[in-house]
């Protein structure tokens, strides 16, 4: 599925990526790092094909699981937060989404500063 996505064949990739994520949830568990990465990738694909609401819901699911398993300062958790910001910023239907995106960006900056220190480039 990921190769099809990279090739720009989003509609063909979507069912394969969804199927891979569903299988990983069953075989590896809902909070396994591979499962979460597959779900995150599936959410990005949903965004690419214009299904922003579904992508956002899926990213919130991934975020909740990553926060529980890894903590807020973990790089994978912060990456999911960043993906959520991209979706919120791209949602032109509602202006309050920009405020949500800004709040999440502030959260990312605080977590990075806390984990890496203020002097980190």
PDB file of C-alpha atoms in Angstrom:
ATOM      1  CA  UNK A   1       0.000   0.000   0.000  1.00  0.00           C
ATOM      2  CA  UNK A   2       2.761   2.451   0.882  1.00  0.00           C
ATOM      3  CA  UNK A   3       4.462   1.978  -2.488  1.00  0.00           C
ATOM      4  CA  UNK A   4       1.186   2.750  -4.254  1.00  0.00           C
ATOM      5  CA  UNK A   5       0.824   5.875  -2.125  1.00  0.00           C
ATOM      6  CA  UNK A   6       4.337   7.017  -3.019  1.00  0.00           C
ATOM      7  CA  UNK A   7       3.490   6.374  -6.678  1.00  0.00           C
ATOM      8  CA  UNK A   8       0.468   8.657  -6.289  1.00  0.00           C
ATOM      9  CA  UNK A   9      -2.076   5.845  -6.612  1.00  0.00           C
ATOM     10  CA  UNK A  10      -3.958   6.891  -3.492  1.00  0.00           C
ATOM     11  CA  UNK A  11      -7.279   5.207  -4.242  1.00  0.00           C
ATOM     12  CA  UNK A  12      -5.559   1.884  -4.870  1.00  0.00           C
ATOM     13  CA  UNK A  13      -3.380   2.228  -1.775  1.00  0.00           C
ATOM     14  CA  UNK A  14      -6.164   3.083   0.672  1.00  0.00           C
ATOM     15  CA  UNK A  15      -7.817  -0.362   1.044  1.00  0.00           C
ATOM     16  CA  UNK A  16      -4.441  -2.107   1.242  1.00  0.00           C
ATOM     17  CA  UNK A  17      -3.147   0.236   3.927  1.00  0.00           C
ATOM     18  CA  UNK A  18      -6.376  -0.055   5.883  1.00  0.00           C
ATOM     19  CA  UNK A  19      -6.244  -3.839   5.660  1.00  0.00           C
ATOM     20  CA  UNK A  20      -2.609  -3.905   6.842  1.00  0.00           C
ATOM     21  CA  UNK A  21      -3.463  -1.704   9.839  1.00  0.00           C
ATOM     22  CA  UNK A  22      -6.458  -3.862  10.760  1.00  0.00           C
ATOM     23  CA  UNK A  23      -4.394  -7.050  10.553  1.00  0.00           C
ATOM     24  CA  UNK A  24      -1.638  -5.526  12.665  1.00  0.00           C
ATOM     25  CA  UNK A  25      -4.167  -4.549  15.334  1.00  0.00           C
ATOM     26  CA  UNK A  26      -5.317  -8.176  15.547  1.00  0.00           C
ATOM     27  CA  UNK A  27      -1.918  -9.856  15.249  1.00  0.00           C
ATOM     28  CA  UNK A  28       0.343  -7.424  17.113  1.00  0.00           C
ATOM     29  CA  UNK A  29      -2.101  -5.568  19.307  1.00  0.00           C
ATOM     30  CA  UNK A  30      -3.619  -2.098  19.174  1.00  0.00           C
ATOM     31  CA  UNK A  31      -0.656  -0.314  20.799  1.00  0.00           C
ATOM     32  CA  UNK A  32       2.211  -2.110  19.094  1.00  0.00           C
ATOM     33  CA  UNK A  33       4.625   0.354  17.437  1.00  0.00           C
ATOM     34  CA  UNK A  34       4.136  -1.248  14.004  1.00  0.00           C
ATOM     35  CA  UNK A  35       0.357  -1.081  14.354  1.00  0.00           C
ATOM     36  CA  UNK A  36       0.512   2.571  15.315  1.00  0.00           C
ATOM     37  CA  UNK A  37       2.822   3.405  12.431  1.00  0.00           C
ATOM     38  CA  UNK A  38       0.466   1.673   9.983  1.00  0.00           C
ATOM     39  CA  UNK A  39      -2.525   3.546  11.413  1.00  0.00           C
ATOM     40  CA  UNK A  40      -0.623   6.840  11.241  1.00  0.00           C
ATOM     41  CA  UNK A  41       0.267   6.174   7.596  1.00  0.00           C
ATOM     42  CA  UNK A  42      -3.346   5.240   6.848  1.00  0.00           C
ATOM     43  CA  UNK A  43      -4.485   8.550   8.357  1.00  0.00           C
ATOM     44  CA  UNK A  44      -2.052  10.493   6.176  1.00  0.00           C
ATOM     45  CA  UNK A  45      -3.381   8.691   3.132  1.00  0.00           C
ATOM     46  CA  UNK A  46      -6.954   9.534   4.126  1.00  0.00           C
ATOM     47  CA  UNK A  47      -5.889  13.165   4.272  1.00  0.00           C
ATOM     48  CA  UNK A  48      -4.290  12.887   0.831  1.00  0.00           C
ATOM     49  CA  UNK A  49      -7.571  11.657  -0.670  1.00  0.00           C
ATOM     50  CA  UNK A  50      -9.579  14.401   1.002  1.00  0.00           C
ATOM     51  CA  UNK A  51     -11.105  12.428   3.848  1.00  0.00           C
ATOM     52  CA  UNK A  52      -9.952  14.910   6.489  1.00  0.00           C
ATOM     53  CA  UNK A  53     -12.503  14.021   9.161  1.00  0.00           C
ATOM     54  CA  UNK A  54     -11.682  10.309   9.028  1.00  0.00           C
ATOM     55  CA  UNK A  55      -7.963  11.110   9.025  1.00  0.00           C
ATOM     56  CA  UNK A  56      -8.351  13.309  12.086  1.00  0.00           C
ATOM     57  CA  UNK A  57     -10.335  10.660  13.965  1.00  0.00           C
ATOM     58  CA  UNK A  58      -7.740   8.027  13.170  1.00  0.00           C
ATOM     59  CA  UNK A  59      -4.878  10.284  14.247  1.00  0.00           C
ATOM     60  CA  UNK A  60      -6.607  10.983  17.565  1.00  0.00           C
ATOM     61  CA  UNK A  61      -6.839   7.215  18.080  1.00  0.00           C
ATOM     62  CA  UNK A  62      -3.127   6.821  17.319  1.00  0.00           C
ATOM     63  CA  UNK A  63      -2.253   9.789  19.515  1.00  0.00           C
ATOM     64  CA  UNK A  64      -4.183   8.412  22.502  1.00  0.00           C
ATOM     65  CA  UNK A  65      -2.430   5.060  22.184  1.00  0.00           C
ATOM     66  CA  UNK A  66       1.013   6.585  21.727  1.00  0.00           C
ATOM     67  CA  UNK A  67       0.594   8.914  24.690  1.00  0.00           C
ATOM     68  CA  UNK A  68      -0.347   5.946  26.900  1.00  0.00           C
ATOM     69  CA  UNK A  69       2.388   3.666  25.608  1.00  0.00           C
ATOM     70  CA  UNK A  70       5.222   6.116  25.028  1.00  0.00           C
ATOM     71  CA  UNK A  71       4.410   9.395  26.749  1.00  0.00           C
ATOM     72  CA  UNK A  72       3.887  12.882  25.352  1.00  0.00           C
ATOM     73  CA  UNK A  73       7.571  13.652  24.861  1.00  0.00           C
ATOM     74  CA  UNK A  74       8.355  10.617  22.702  1.00  0.00           C
ATOM     75  CA  UNK A  75       9.279  11.451  19.115  1.00  0.00           C
ATOM     76  CA  UNK A  76       6.591   9.141  17.660  1.00  0.00           C
ATOM     77  CA  UNK A  77       3.904  10.843  19.769  1.00  0.00           C
ATOM     78  CA  UNK A  78       5.134  14.261  18.678  1.00  0.00           C
ATOM     79  CA  UNK A  79       5.171  13.140  15.039  1.00  0.00           C
ATOM     80  CA  UNK A  80       1.500  12.159  15.327  1.00  0.00           C
ATOM     81  CA  UNK A  81       0.730  15.546  16.873  1.00  0.00           C
ATOM     82  CA  UNK A  82       2.492  17.187  13.937  1.00  0.00           C
ATOM     83  CA  UNK A  83       0.405  15.171  11.473  1.00  0.00           C
ATOM     84  CA  UNK A  84      -2.711  16.298  13.327  1.00  0.00           C
ATOM     85  CA  UNK A  85      -1.612  19.926  12.954  1.00  0.00           C
ATOM     86  CA  UNK A  86      -1.266  19.472   9.189  1.00  0.00           C
ATOM     87  CA  UNK A  87      -4.836  18.201   8.981  1.00  0.00           C
ATOM     88  CA  UNK A  88      -6.200  20.990  11.174  1.00  0.00           C
ATOM     89  CA  UNK A  89      -4.368  23.669   9.198  1.00  0.00           C
ATOM     90  CA  UNK A  90      -5.672  22.199   5.956  1.00  0.00           C
ATOM     91  CA  UNK A  91      -9.283  22.309   7.110  1.00  0.00           C
ATOM     92  CA  UNK A  92     -10.502  25.467   5.411  1.00  0.00           C
ATOM     93  CA  UNK A  93     -14.102  24.874   6.493  1.00  0.00           C
ATOM     94  CA  UNK A  94     -13.666  26.107  10.054  1.00  0.00           C
ATOM     95  CA  UNK A  95     -11.510  28.990  11.214  1.00  0.00           C
ATOM     96  CA  UNK A  96     -11.297  27.714  14.801  1.00  0.00           C
ATOM     97  CA  UNK A  97      -9.196  24.830  13.487  1.00  0.00           C
ATOM     98  CA  UNK A  98      -6.257  27.224  13.158  1.00  0.00           C
ATOM     99  CA  UNK A  99      -6.486  27.923  16.885  1.00  0.00           C
ATOM    100  CA  UNK A 100      -6.504  24.192  17.625  1.00  0.00           C
ATOM    101  CA  UNK A 101      -3.485  23.713  15.368  1.00  0.00           C
ATOM    102  CA  UNK A 102      -1.627  26.531  17.119  1.00  0.00           C
ATOM    103  CA  UNK A 103      -2.355  25.028  20.535  1.00  0.00           C
ATOM    104  CA  UNK A 104      -1.020  21.667  19.410  1.00  0.00           C
ATOM    105  CA  UNK A 105       2.094  23.300  17.949  1.00  0.00           C
ATOM    106  CA  UNK A 106       2.726  24.985  21.292  1.00  0.00           C
ATOM    107  CA  UNK A 107       2.358  21.606  22.969  1.00  0.00           C
ATOM    108  CA  UNK A 108       4.914  20.105  20.570  1.00  0.00           C
ATOM    109  CA  UNK A 109       7.391  22.915  21.216  1.00  0.00           C
ATOM    110  CA  UNK A 110       7.006  22.546  24.992  1.00  0.00           C
ATOM    111  CA  UNK A 111       7.480  18.785  24.828  1.00  0.00           C
ATOM    112  CA  UNK A 112      10.547  19.104  22.598  1.00  0.00           C
ATOM    113  CA  UNK A 113      12.051  21.757  24.880  1.00  0.00           C
ATOM    114  CA  UNK A 114      11.378  19.569  27.889  1.00  0.00           C
ATOM    115  CA  UNK A 115      12.911  16.457  26.354  1.00  0.00           C
ATOM    116  CA  UNK A 116      15.791  18.025  24.416  1.00  0.00           C
ATOM    117  CA  UNK A 117      16.490  21.169  26.408  1.00  0.00           C
ATOM    118  CA  UNK A 118      16.238  24.793  25.389  1.00  0.00           C
ATOM    119  CA  UNK A 119      19.762  24.893  23.925  1.00  0.00           C
ATOM    120  CA  UNK A 120      19.102  22.103  21.412  1.00  0.00           C
ATOM    121  CA  UNK A 121      19.246  23.334  17.809  1.00  0.00           C
TER     122      UNK A 121
END
